[in-house]
Coordinates of C-alpha atoms and ligand atoms in Angstrom, one line a residue:
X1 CA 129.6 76.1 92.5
X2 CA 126.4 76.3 90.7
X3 CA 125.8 79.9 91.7
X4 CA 126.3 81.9 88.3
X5 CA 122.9 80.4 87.3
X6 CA 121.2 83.0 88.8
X7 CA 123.6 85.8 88.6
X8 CA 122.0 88.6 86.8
X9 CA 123.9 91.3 86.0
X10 CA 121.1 93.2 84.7
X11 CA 117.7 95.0 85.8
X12 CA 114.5 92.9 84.5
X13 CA 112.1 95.3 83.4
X14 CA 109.1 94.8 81.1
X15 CA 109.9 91.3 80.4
X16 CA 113.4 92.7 79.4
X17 CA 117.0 92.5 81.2
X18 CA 118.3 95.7 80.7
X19 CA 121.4 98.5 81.7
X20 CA 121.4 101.3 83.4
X21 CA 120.4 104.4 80.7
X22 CA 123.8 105.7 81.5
X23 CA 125.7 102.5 81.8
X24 CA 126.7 103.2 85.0
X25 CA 127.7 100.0 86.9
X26 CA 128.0 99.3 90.8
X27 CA 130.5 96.4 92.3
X28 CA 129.1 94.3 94.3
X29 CA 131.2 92.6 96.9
X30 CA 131.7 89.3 98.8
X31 CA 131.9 90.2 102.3
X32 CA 133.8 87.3 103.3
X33 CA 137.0 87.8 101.0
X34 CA 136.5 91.3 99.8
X35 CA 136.6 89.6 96.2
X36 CA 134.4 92.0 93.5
X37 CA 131.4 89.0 92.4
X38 CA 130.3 91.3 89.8
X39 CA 128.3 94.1 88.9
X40 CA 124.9 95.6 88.7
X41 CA 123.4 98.6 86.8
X42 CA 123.0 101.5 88.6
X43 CA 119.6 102.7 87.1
X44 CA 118.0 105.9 88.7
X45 CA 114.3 107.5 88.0
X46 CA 113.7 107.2 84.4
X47 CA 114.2 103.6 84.4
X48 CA 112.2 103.1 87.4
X49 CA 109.0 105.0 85.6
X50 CA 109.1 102.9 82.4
X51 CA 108.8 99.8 85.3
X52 CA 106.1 101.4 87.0
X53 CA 104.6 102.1 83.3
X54 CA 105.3 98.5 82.3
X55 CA 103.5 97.5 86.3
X56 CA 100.9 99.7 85.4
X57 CA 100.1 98.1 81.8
X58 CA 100.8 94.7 82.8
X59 CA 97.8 95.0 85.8
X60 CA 94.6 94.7 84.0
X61 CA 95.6 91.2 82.2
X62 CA 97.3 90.2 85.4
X63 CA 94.6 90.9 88.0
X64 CA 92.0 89.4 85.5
X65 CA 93.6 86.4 84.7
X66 CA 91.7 83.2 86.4
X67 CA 92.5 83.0 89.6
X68 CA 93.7 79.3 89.5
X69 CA 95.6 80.0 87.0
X70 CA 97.5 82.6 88.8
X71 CA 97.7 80.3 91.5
X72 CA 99.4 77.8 89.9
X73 CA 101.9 80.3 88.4
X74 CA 102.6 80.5 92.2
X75 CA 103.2 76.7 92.4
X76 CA 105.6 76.7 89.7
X77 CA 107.6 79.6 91.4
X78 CA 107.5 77.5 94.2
X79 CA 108.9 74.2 93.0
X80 CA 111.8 76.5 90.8
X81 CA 113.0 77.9 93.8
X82 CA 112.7 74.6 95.5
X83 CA 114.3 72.7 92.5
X84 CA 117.3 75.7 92.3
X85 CA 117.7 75.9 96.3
X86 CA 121.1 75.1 96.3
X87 CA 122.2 77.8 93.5
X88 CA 120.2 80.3 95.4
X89 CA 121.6 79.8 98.4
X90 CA 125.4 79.9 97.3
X91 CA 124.5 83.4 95.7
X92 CA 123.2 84.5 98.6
X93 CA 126.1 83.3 101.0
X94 CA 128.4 85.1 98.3
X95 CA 127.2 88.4 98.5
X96 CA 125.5 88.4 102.1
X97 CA 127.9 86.0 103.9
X98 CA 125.8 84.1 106.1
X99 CA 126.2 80.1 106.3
X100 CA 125.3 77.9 103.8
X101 CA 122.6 76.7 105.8
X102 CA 121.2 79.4 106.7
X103 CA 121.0 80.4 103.0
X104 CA 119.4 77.0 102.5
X105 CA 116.7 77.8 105.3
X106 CA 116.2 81.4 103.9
X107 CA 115.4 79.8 100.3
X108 CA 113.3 77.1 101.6
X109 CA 111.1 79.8 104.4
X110 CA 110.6 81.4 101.1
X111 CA 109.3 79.3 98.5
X112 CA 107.2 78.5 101.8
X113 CA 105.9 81.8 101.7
X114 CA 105.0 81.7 98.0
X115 CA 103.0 78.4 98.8
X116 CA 101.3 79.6 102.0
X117 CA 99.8 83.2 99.4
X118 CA 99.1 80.3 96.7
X119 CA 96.6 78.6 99.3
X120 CA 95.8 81.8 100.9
X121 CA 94.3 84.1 98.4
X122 CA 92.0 81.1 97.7
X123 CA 90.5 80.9 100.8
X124 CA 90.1 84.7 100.9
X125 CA 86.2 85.9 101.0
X126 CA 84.0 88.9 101.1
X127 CA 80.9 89.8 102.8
X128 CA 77.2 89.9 102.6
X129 CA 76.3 92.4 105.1
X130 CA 72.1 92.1 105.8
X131 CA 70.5 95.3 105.0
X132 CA 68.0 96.8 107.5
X133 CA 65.4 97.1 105.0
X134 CA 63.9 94.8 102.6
X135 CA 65.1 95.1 98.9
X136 CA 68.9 95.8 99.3
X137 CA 71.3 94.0 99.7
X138 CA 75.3 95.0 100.5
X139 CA 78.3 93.4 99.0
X140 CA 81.8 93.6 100.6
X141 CA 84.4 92.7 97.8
X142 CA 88.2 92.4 97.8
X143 CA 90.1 93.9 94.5
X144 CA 94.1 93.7 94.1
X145 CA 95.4 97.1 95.0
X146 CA 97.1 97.8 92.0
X147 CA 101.2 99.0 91.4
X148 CA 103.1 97.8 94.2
X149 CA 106.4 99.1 95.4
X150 CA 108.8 97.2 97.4
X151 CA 111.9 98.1 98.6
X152 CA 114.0 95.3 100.6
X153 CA 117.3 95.4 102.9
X154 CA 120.4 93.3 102.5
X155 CA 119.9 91.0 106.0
X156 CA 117.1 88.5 104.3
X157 CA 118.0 89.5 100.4
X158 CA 115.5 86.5 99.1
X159 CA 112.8 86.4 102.1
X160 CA 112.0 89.4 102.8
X161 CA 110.8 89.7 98.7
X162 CA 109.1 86.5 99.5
X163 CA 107.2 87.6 101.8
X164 CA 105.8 90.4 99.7
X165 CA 105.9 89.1 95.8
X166 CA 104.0 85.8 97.7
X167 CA 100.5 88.3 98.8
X168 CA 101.4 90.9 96.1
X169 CA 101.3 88.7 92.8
X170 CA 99.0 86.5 95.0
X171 CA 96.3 89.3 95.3
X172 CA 96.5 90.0 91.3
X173 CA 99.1 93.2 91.7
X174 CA 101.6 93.8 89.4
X175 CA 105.2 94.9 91.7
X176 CA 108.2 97.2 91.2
X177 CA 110.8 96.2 93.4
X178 CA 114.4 97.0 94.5
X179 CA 117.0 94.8 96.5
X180 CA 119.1 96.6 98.6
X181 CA 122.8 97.6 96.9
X182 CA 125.0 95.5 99.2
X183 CA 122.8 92.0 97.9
X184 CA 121.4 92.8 94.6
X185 CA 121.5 89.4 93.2
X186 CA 118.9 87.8 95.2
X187 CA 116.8 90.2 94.3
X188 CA 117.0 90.0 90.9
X189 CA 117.0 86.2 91.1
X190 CA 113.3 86.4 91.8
X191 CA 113.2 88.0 88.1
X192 CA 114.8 85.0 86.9
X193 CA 112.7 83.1 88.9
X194 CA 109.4 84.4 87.7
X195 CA 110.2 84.9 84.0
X196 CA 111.5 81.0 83.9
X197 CA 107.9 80.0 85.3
X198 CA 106.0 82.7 82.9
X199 CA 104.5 85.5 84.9
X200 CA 103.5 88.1 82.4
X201 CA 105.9 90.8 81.0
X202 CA 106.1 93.8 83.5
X203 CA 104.2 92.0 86.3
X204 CA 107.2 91.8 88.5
X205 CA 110.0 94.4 87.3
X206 CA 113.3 94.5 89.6
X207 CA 115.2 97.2 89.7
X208 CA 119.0 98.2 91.1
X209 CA 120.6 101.5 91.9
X210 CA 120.2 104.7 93.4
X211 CA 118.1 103.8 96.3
X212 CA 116.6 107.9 96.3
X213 CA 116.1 108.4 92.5
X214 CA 114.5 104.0 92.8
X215 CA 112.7 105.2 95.7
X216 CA 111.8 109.0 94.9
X217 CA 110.4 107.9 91.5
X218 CA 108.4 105.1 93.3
X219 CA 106.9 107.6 96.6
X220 CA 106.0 110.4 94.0
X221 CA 104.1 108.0 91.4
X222 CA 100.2 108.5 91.5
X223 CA 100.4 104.7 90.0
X224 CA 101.9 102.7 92.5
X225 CA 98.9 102.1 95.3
X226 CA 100.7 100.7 97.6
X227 CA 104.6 100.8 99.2
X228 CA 106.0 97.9 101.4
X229 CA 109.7 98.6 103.0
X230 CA 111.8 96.4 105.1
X231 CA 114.8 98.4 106.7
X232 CA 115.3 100.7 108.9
X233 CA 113.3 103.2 111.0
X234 CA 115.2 106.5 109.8
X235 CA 114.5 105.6 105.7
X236 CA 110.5 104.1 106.8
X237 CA 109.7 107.0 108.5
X238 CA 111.0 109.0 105.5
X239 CA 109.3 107.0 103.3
X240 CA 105.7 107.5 105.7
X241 CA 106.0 111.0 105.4
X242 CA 107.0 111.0 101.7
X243 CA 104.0 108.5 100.9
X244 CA 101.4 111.2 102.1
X245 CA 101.4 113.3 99.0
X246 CA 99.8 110.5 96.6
X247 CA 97.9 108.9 99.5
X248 CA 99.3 105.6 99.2
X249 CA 99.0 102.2 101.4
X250 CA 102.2 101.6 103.4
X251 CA 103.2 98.5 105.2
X252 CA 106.7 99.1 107.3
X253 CA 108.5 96.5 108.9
X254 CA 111.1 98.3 110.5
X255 CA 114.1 98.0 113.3
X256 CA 114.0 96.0 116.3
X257 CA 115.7 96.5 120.1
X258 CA 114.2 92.4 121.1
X259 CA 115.0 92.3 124.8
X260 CA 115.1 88.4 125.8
X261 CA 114.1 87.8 129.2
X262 CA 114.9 84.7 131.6
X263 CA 113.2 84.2 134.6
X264 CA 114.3 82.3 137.5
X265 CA 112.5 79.1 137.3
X266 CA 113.8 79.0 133.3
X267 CA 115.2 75.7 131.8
X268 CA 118.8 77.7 131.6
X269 CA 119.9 75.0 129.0
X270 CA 117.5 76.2 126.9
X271 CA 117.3 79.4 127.4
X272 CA 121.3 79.0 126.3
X273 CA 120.3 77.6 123.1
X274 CA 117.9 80.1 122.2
X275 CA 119.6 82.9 123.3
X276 CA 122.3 82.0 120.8
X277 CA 120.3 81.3 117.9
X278 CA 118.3 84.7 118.6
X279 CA 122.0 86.4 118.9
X280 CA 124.1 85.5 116.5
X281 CA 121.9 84.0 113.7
X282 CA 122.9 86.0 110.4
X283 CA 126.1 87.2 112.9
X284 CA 123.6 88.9 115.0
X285 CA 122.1 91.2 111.9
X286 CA 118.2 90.3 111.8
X287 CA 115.2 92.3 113.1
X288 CA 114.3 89.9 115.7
X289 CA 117.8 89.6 117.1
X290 CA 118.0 89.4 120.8
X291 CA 119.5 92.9 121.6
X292 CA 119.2 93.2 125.6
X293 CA 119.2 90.2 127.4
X294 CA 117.4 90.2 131.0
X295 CA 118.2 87.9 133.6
X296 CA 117.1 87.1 136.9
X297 CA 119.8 87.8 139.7
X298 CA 119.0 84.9 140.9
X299 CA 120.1 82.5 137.6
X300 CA 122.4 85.6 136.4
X301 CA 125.8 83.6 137.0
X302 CA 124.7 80.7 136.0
X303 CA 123.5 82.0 132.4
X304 CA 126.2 83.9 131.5
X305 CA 128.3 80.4 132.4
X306 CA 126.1 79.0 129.9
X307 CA 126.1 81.4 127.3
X308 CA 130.0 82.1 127.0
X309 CA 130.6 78.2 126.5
X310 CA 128.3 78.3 124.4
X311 CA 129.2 81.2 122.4
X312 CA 133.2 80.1 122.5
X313 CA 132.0 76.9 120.6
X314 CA 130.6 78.9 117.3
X315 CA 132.4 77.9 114.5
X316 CA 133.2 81.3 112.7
X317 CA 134.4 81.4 108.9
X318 CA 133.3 82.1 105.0
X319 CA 129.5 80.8 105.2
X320 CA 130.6 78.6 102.1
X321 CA 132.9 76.2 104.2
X322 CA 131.3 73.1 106.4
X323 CA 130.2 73.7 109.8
X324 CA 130.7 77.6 109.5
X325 CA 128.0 78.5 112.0
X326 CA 128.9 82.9 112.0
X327 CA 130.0 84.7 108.9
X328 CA 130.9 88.2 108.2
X329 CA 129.1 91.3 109.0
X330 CA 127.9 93.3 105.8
X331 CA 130.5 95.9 105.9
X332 CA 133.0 97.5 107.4
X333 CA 130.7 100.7 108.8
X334 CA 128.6 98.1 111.0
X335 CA 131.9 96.9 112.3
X336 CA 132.3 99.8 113.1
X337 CA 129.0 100.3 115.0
X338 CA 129.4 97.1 116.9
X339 CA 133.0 98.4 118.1
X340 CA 131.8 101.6 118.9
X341 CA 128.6 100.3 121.0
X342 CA 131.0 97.6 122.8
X343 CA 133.5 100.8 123.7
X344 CA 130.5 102.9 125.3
X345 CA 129.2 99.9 127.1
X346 CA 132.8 98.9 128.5
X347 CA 133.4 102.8 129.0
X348 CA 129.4 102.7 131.4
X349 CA 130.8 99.7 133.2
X350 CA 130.6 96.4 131.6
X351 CA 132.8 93.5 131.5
X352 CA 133.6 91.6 128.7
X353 CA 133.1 87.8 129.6
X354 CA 133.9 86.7 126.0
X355 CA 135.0 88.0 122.4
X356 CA 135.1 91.4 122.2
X357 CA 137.8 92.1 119.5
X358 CA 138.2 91.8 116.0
X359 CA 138.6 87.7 114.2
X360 CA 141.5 87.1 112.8
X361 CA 139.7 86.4 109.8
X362 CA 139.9 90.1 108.9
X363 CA 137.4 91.4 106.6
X364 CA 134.5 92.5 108.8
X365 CA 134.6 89.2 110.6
X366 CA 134.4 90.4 114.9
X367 CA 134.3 87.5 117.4
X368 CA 131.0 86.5 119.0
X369 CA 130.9 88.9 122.1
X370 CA 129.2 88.5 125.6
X371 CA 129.4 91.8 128.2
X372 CA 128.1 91.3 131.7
X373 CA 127.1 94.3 134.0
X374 CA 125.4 96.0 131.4
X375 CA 122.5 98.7 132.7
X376 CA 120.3 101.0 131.0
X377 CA 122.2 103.7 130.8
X378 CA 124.2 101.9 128.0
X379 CA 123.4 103.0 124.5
X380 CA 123.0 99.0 123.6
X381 CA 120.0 99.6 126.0
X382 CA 118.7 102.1 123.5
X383 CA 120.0 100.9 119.6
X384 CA 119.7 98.1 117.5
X385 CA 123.2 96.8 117.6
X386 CA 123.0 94.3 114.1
X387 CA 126.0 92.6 115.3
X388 CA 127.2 89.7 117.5
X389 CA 127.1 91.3 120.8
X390 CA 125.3 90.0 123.7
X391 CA 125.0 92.5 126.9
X392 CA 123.8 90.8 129.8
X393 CA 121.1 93.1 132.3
X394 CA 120.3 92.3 135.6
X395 CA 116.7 92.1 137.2
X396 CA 115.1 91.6 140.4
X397 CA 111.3 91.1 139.9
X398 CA 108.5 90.1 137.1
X399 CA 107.6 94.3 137.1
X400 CA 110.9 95.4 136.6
X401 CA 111.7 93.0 133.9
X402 CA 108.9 94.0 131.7
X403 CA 109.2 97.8 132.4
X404 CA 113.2 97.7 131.3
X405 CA 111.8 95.2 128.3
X406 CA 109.0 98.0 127.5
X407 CA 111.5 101.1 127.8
X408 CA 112.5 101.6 124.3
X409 CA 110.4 103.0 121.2
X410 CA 110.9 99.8 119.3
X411 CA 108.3 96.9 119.6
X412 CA 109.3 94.2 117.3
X413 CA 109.9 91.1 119.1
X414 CA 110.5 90.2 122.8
X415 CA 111.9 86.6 124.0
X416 CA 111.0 85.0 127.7
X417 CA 112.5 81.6 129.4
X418 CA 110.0 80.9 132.1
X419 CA 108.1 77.5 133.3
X420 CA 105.1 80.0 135.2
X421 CA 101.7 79.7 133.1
X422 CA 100.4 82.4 135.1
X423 CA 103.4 84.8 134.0
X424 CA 103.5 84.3 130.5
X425 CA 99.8 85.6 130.2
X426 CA 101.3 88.2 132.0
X427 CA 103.5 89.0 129.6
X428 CA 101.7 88.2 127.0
X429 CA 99.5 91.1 128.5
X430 CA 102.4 93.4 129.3
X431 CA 105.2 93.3 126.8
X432 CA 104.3 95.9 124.1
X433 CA 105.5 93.8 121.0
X434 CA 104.3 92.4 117.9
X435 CA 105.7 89.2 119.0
X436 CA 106.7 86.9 121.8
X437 CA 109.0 84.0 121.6
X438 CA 108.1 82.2 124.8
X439 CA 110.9 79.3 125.5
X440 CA 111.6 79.8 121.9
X441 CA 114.5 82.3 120.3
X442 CA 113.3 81.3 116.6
X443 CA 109.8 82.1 116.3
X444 CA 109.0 83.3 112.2
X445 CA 106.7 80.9 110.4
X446 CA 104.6 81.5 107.2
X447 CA 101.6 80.7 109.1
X448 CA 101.5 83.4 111.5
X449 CA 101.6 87.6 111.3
X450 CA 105.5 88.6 111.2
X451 CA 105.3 92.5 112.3
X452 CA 106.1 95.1 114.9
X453 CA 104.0 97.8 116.8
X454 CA 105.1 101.3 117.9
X455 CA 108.2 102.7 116.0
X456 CA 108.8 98.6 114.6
X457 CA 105.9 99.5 111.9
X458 CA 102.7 99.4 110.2
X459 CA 101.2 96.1 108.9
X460 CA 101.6 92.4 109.3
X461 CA 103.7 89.8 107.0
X462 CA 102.8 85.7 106.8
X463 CA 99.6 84.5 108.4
X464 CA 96.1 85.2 106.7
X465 CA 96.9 89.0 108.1
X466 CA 100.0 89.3 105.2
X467 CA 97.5 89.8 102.4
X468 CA 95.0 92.1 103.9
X469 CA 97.2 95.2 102.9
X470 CA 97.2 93.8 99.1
X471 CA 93.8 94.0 98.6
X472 CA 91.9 96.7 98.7
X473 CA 88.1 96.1 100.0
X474 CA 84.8 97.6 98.0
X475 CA 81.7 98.2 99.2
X476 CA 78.7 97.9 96.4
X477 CA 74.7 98.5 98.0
X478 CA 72.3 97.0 95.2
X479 CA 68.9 98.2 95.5
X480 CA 67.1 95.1 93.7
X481 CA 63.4 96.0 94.0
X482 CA 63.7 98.7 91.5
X483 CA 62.9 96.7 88.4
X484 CA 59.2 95.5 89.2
Ligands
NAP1 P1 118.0 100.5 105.3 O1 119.3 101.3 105.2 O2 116.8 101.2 105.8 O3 117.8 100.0 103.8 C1 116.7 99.2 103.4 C2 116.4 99.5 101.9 O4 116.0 100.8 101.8 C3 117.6 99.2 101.0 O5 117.1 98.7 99.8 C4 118.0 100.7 100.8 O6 118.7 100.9 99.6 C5 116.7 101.4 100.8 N1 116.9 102.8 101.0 C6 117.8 103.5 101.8 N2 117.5 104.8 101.8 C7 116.4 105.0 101.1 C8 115.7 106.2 100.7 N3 116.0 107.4 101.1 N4 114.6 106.0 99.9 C9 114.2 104.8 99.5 N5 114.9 103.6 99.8 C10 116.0 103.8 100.6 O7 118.1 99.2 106.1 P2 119.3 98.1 106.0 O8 120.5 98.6 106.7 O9 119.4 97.5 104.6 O10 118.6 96.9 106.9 C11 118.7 96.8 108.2 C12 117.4 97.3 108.9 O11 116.3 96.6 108.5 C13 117.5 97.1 110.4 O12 117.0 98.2 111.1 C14 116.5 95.9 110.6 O13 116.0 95.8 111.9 C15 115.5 96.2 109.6 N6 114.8 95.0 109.2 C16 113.5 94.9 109.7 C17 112.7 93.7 109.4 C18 111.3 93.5 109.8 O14 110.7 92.6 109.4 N7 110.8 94.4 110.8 C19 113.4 92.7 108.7 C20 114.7 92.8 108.3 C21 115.4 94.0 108.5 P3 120.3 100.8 99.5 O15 120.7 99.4 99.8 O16 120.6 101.1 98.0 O17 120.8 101.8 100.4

């Protein structure tokens, strides 16, 4: 195991790895085997404003420095996550407890990420706007927007900072950042990371702890311009509200309710396929999980026949061990939750077709779980579940597919299996998300805008979009006739 290389039990601050002020430690668990993997410092506000201080004096030197030389700084962060994928991803199976492989992936969509901002921010341009009259002209510039503050959950503990240090140090901004608790350590890998290849002191400062004093002292700082947050709903809107006070630039990506639709003329095999990697991927715990599945009465039986054989052949086990295609969930509370929603939707009339009870892995390990009969009524209709639970809806027409698809307040990502040209414009046209995966339950790329609308959030990440929020654009009208 090469995974202590990037084990930092510390907070990287300033250029420094340091404690907590009051030494106070947190465990940090494997949830696999319940095994302690070490700790982390539990820092609070004061050390989070000597990182926003160190962000702060670190910007200047940063956002002037040449821009190819910044870029390749990027390169290098690339190739040493590349070079270290294989450390990387055993930390993060440790304390997240997804496969191996997926690790692997989630290292490797990452350093991508870094690459795609490294060619990115040199292709990014301003304007020349003409001026009605003679003797003026108007200049549209872009300028790094200053402090950043990120603040990460524990589903995609290396990614989702990828997918914000990539535009961020990119753009020239310097970034204060904090992992969630449950996966600190691929956070503060990315410290490593950077200070191996030689970003500046206090251009990237990572930070672990109390997630309101971290993220209090962040919101309330007149110095950090702008906030990005992946989690959930509850703490973004919290954050929204609390971000109004020092007026700063917010980009939320936020909770998911992806209903995956199959249509009666889909490729059923297929849609099999990608209905399991859109379910249980990371044991069901990503934004763009498949949450309510829609099928057409018509291919209904069929499906489900599909799906369960499917499902029953997923190897389940610790992500360290070969072939293990599920892990654990994260802890024992969204156990919990997943029990609790299966209960309801067996209590409103579903039937269990397959799983539904507990692995005899212990732990928080639950079996892959498919419920038929489910309806709208069902409080899996309404909430994220994060777990490996598939309920199974039944629909009648094109309308009534999108209208149940549409009947939620998130608007993340939506799936559809059909072979119909004419349709999929329709739904392109109809289904109110940020993203459509059409014959396709794995649609994130580097190359296109990752992001939700209505209560999914604010702001897009990948594509040319994901470094729009970053930079800030300035407006300059020269008069040039003046001097004769
Ligand atoms: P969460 O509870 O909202 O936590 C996310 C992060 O926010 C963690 O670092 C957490 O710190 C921190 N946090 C919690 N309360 C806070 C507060 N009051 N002020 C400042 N920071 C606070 O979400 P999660 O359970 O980790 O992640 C799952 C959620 O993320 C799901 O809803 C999922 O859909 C969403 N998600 C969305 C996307 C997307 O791209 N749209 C991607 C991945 C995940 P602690 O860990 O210390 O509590």
């Amino acid at each position: 195991m090469s995974y202590q290389k990037y084990l930092r039990e510390a907070c990287y601050v300033g250029g420094d790895w340091i404690a907590a002020d009051s030494d106070a430690l947190i465990d940090v668990q494997n949830p696999a085997t319940g095994e302690v993997i070490g700790t982390v410092p539990n820092c609070g506000t004061e050390e989070t404003l000597r990182a926003i201080e160190a962000a702060k004096l670190a910007f200047p030197e940063f956002s002037s420095m040449p821009l190819l030389e910044r870029v390749n700084l990027l390169w290098d962060l690339q190739d040493a996550l590349l070079d270290n994928k294989q450390s990387l991803a055993e930390l993060l199976t440790i304390e997240q407890g997804k496969p191996l492989a997926e690790s692997l992936g989630e290292i490797t969509i990452g350093a991508a990420y870094v690459r795609w901002f490294a060619e990115e921010i040199r292709r990014t341009k301003g304007e020349i706007v003409p001026s009605p009259t003679n003797g003026r002209k108007f200049l549209v510039t872009t300028h790094p927007v200053g402090v950043v503050g990120m603040i990460t959950p524990w589903n995609f503990p290396s990614s989702m900072l990828a997918r914000k240090l990539g535009p961020a140090l990119a753009a020239g901004c310097t970034v204060v950042a904090k992992p969630a608790t449950a996966t600190p350590y691929s956070g503060l890998a990315w410290g490593a990371l950077c200070e191996e290849v030689g970003f500046p002191k206090g251009s990237v400062n990572i930070l672990t702890g109390s997630a309101r004093q971290i993220g209090g002292a962040i919101m309330s700082s007149p110095d950090v311009r702008k906030v990005t947050f992946t989690g959930s709903t509850e703490v973004g809107k919290e954050l929204i509200r609390q971000s109004a006070d020092t007026v700063k630039k917010v980009s939320m990506e936020l909770g998911g309710n992806a209903p995956f639709l199959v249509f009666e003329d889909a490729d059923l095999d297929a849609a099999a396929e990608g209905a399991i990697i859109s379910k249980f991927r990371n044991s069901g715990q990503t934004c763009v999980c498949a949450n309510r599945f829609y099928v057409h009465s018509d291919v209904y039986d069929a499906f489900v026949e599909k799906l369960v054989e499917k499902t029953n052949a997923l190897k389940i086990g610790n992500g360290l061990d070969e072939g293990v295609q599920q892990g654990p969930l994260i802890d024992d509370d969204s156990l919990a939750k997943v029990e609790e929603l299966l209960a309801d939707a067996v209590d409103r009339g579903a039937k269990v077709a397959t799983g539904g009870t507990r692995h005899e892995l212990g732990h928080t390990f639950f079996h892959p779980t498919v419920v038929t009969e489910a309806n709208q009524s069902m409080r899996v209709a309404k909430e994220e579940i994060f777990g490996p639970l598939a309920p199974i809806f039944r629909f009648d027409s094109e309308n009534q597919a999108i209208a149940m698809a549409n009947d939620t307040e998130f608007g993340l990502c939506a799936y559809a299996y059909t072979k119909d040209f004419g349709r999929i414009m329709r739904l392109n046209e109809g289904l109110e998300y940020g993203m459509i995966g059409v014959n396709s339950g794995l649609i994130t790329t580097v190359e296109a805008p990752f992001g939700g609308v209505k209560e999914s959030g604010l702001g897009k990440e990948g594509g040319s979009q994901g470094l729009e929020d970053y930079l800030d654009k300035k407006y300059t009208a020269v008069d040039f006739d003046v001097a004769t």
